[in-house]
PDB file of C-alpha atoms in Angstrom:
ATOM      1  CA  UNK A   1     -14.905  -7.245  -9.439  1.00  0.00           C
ATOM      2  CA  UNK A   2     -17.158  -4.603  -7.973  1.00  0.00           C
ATOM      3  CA  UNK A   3     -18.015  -1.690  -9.901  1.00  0.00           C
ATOM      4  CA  UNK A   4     -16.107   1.098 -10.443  1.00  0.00           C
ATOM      5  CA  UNK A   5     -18.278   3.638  -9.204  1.00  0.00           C
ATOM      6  CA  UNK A   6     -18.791   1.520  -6.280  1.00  0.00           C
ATOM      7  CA  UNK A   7     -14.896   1.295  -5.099  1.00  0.00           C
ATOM      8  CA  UNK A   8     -13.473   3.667  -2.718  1.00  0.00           C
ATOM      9  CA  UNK A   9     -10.395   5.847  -2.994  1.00  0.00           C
ATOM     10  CA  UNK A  10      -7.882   5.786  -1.872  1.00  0.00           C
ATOM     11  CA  UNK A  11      -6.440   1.668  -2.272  1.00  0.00           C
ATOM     12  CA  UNK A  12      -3.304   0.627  -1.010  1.00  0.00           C
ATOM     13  CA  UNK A  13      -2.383  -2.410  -3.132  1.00  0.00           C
ATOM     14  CA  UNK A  14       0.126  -4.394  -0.994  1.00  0.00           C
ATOM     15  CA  UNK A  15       1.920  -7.968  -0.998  1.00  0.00           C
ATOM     16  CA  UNK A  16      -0.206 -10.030   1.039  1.00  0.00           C
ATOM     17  CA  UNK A  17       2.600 -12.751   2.228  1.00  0.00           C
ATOM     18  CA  UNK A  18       5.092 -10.252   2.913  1.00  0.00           C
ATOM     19  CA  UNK A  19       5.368 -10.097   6.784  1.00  0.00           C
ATOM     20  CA  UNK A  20       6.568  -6.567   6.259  1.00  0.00           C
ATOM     21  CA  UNK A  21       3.932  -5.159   4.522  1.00  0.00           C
ATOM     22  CA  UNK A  22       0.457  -6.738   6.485  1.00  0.00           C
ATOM     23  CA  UNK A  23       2.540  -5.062   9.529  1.00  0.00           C
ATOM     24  CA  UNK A  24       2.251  -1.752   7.558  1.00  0.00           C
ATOM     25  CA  UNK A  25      -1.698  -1.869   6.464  1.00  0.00           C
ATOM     26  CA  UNK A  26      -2.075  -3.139  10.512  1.00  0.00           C
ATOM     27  CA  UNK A  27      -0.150   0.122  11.243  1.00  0.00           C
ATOM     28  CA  UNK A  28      -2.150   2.236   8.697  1.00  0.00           C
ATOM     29  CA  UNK A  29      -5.528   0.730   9.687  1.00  0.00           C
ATOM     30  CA  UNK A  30      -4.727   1.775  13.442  1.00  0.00           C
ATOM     31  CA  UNK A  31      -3.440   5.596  12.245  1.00  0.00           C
ATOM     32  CA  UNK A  32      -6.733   6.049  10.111  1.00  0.00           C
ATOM     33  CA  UNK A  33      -9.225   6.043  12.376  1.00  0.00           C
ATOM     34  CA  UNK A  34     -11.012   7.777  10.173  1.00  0.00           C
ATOM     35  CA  UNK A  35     -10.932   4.842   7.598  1.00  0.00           C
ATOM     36  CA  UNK A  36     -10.050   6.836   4.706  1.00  0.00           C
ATOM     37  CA  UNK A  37      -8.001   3.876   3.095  1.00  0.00           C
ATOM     38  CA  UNK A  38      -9.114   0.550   1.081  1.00  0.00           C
ATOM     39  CA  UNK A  39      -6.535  -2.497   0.838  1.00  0.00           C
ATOM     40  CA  UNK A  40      -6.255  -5.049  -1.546  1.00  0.00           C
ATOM     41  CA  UNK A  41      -3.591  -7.945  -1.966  1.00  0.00           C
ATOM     42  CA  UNK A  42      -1.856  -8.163  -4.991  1.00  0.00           C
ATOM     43  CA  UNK A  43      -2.283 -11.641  -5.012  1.00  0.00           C
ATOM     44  CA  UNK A  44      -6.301 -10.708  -5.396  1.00  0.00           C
ATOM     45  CA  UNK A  45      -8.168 -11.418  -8.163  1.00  0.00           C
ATOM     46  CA  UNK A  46      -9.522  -7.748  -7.808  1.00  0.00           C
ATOM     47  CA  UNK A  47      -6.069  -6.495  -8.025  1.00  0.00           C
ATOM     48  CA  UNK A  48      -5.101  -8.246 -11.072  1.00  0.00           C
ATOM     49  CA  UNK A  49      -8.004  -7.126 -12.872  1.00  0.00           C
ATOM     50  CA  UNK A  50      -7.897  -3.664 -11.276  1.00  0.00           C
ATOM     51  CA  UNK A  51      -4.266  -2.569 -12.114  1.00  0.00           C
ATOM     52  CA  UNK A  52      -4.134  -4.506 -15.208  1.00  0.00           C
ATOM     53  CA  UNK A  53      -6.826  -2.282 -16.486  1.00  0.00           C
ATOM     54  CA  UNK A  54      -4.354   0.460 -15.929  1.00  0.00           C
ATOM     55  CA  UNK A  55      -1.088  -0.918 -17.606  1.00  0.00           C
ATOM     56  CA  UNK A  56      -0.008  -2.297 -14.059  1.00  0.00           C
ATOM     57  CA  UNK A  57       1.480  -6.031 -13.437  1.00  0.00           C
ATOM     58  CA  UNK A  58      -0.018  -6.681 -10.211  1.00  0.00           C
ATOM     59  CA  UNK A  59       2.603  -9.564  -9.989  1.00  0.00           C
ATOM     60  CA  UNK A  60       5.404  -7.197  -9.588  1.00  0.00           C
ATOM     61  CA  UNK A  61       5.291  -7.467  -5.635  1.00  0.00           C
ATOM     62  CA  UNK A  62       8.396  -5.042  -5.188  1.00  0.00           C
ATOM     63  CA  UNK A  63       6.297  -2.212  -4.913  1.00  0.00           C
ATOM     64  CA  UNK A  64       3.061  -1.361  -3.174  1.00  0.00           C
ATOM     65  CA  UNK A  65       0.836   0.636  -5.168  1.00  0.00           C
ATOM     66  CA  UNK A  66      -1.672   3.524  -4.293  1.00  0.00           C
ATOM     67  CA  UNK A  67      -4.700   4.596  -6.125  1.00  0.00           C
ATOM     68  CA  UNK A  68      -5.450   7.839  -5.564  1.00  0.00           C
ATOM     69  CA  UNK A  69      -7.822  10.668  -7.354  1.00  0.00           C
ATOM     70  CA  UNK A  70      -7.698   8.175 -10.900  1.00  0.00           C
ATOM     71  CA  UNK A  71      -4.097   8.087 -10.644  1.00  0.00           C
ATOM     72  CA  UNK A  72      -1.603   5.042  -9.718  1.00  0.00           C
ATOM     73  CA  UNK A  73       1.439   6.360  -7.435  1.00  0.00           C
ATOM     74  CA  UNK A  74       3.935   3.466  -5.941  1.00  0.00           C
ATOM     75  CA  UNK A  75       7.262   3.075  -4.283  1.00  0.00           C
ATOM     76  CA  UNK A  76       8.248   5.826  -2.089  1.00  0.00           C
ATOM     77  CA  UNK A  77       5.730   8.211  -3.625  1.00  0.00           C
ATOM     78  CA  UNK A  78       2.906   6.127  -2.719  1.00  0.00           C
ATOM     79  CA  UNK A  79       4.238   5.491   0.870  1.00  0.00           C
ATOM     80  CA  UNK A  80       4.833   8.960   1.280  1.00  0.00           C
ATOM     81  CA  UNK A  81       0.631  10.023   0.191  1.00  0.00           C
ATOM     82  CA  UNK A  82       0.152   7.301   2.435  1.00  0.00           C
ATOM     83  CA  UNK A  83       1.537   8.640   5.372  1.00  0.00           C
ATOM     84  CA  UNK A  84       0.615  12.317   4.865  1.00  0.00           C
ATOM     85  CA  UNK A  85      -2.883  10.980   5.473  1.00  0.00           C
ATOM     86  CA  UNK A  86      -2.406   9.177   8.645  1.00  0.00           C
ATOM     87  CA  UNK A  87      -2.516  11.037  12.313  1.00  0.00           C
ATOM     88  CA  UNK A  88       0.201  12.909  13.741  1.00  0.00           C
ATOM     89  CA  UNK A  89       3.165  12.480  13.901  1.00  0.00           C
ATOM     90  CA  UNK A  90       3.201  10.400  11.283  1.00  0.00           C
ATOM     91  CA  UNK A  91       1.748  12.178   8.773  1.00  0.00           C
ATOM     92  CA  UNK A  92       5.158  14.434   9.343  1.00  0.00           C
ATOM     93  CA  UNK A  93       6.700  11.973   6.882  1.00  0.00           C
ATOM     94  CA  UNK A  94       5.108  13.810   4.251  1.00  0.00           C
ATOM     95  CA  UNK A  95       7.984  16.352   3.948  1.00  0.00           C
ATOM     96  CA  UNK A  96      10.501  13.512   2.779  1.00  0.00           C
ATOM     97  CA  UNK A  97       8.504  13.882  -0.440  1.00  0.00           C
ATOM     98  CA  UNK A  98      10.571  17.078  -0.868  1.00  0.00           C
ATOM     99  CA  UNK A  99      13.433  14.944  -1.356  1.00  0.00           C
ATOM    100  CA  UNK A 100      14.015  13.428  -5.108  1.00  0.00           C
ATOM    101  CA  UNK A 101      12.441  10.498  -6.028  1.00  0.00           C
ATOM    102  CA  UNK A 102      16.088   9.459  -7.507  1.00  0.00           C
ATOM    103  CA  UNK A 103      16.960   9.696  -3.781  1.00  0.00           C
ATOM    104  CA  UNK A 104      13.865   7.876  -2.043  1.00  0.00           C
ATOM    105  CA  UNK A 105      13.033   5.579  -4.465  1.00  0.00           C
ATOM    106  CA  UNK A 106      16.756   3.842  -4.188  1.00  0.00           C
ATOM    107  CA  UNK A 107      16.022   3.353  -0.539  1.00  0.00           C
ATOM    108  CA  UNK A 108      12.642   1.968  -0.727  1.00  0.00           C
ATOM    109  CA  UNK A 109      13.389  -0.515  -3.302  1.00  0.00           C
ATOM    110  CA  UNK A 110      16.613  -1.603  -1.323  1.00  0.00           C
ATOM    111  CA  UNK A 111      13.913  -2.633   1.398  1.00  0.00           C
ATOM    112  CA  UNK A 112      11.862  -4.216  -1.189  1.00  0.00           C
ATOM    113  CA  UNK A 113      13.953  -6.585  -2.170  1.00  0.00           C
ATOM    114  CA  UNK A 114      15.212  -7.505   1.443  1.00  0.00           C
ATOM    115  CA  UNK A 115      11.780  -7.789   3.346  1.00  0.00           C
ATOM    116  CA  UNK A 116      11.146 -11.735   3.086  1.00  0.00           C
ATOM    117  CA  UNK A 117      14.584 -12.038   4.272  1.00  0.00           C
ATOM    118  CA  UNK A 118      14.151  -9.867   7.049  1.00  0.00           C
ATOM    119  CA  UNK A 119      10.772 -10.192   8.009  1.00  0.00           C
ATOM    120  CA  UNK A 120       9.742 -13.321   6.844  1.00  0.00           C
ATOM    121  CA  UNK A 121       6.771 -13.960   4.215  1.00  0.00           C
ATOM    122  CA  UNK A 122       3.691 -16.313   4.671  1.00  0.00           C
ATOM    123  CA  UNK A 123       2.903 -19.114   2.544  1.00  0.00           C
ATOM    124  CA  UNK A 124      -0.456 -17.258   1.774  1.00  0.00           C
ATOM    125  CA  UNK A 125      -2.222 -14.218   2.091  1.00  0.00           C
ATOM    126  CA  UNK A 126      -4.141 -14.137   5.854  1.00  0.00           C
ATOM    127  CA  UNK A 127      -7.534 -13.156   5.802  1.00  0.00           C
ATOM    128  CA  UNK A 128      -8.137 -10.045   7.435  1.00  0.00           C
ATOM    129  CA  UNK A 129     -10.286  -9.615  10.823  1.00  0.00           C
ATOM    130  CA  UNK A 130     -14.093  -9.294  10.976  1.00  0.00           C
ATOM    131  CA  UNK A 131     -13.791  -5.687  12.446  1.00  0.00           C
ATOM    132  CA  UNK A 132     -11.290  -4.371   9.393  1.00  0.00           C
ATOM    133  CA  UNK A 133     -12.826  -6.893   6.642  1.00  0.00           C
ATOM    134  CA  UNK A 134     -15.531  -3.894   5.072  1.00  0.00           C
ATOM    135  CA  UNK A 135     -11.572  -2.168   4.428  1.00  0.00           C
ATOM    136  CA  UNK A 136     -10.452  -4.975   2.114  1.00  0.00           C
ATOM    137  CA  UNK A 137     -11.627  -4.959  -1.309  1.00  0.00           C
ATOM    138  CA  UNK A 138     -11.588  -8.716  -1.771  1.00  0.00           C
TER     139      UNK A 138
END
């Protein structure tokens, strides 16, 4: 695992077979031209050792996690941060963290636990491409 000091905030920890979620780091990659996120499967080894240093199962694939300023958001709250740092107009979906997370978080979890039947999931996690492969933590 790379050092601490050497790892760049903010990570998005995401499912790397879930056909759902590579389309969403694709999309965030694309609206952060600015490359202020870091990915990292949760399948990773870096991951594992990452979140579990944290009190996080990085086998709970339901959510996708955010590391942000020392702290560990997820579900709705973490997409949310996530898009109030992309470019307009998506970073407009920042304001639906004025709703209650007893609200959002129903929703996003109802997603979560439909995506492989909807979208599909891979058999493994794909390896990313050269140009986006400095963004991926392992």
């Amino acid at each position: 695992m790379r050092q601490e000091k050497n790892i760049r905030d903010p990570i998005i920890f995401f499912d790397g077979v879930c056909l759902l979620c590579l389309a969403s780091v694709r999309f965030v990659i694309k609206n952060d031209p600015k490359g202020h996120f870091s990915f990292a499967s949760l399948q990773s080894s870096f991951a594992e050792q990452f979140l579990k240093q944290r009190g996080i199962d990085s086998q709970n694939l339901n959510t996708l996690f955010l590391f942000e300023g020392g702290k560990i958001l997820k579900e709705s709250t973490a997409l949310l941060r996530i898009a109030s740092r992309l470019e307009f107009p998506w970073n407009l979906f920042r304001f639906f963290i004025l709703l209650p997370t007893p609200v959002r978080d129903p929703v996003y979890r109802w997603i979560a636990r439909n995506r492989y039947q909807w979208w599909g999931k891979l058999q493994s996690c794909t390896i990313p491409a050269p140009s986006e492969k400095s963004r991926f933590l392992e």
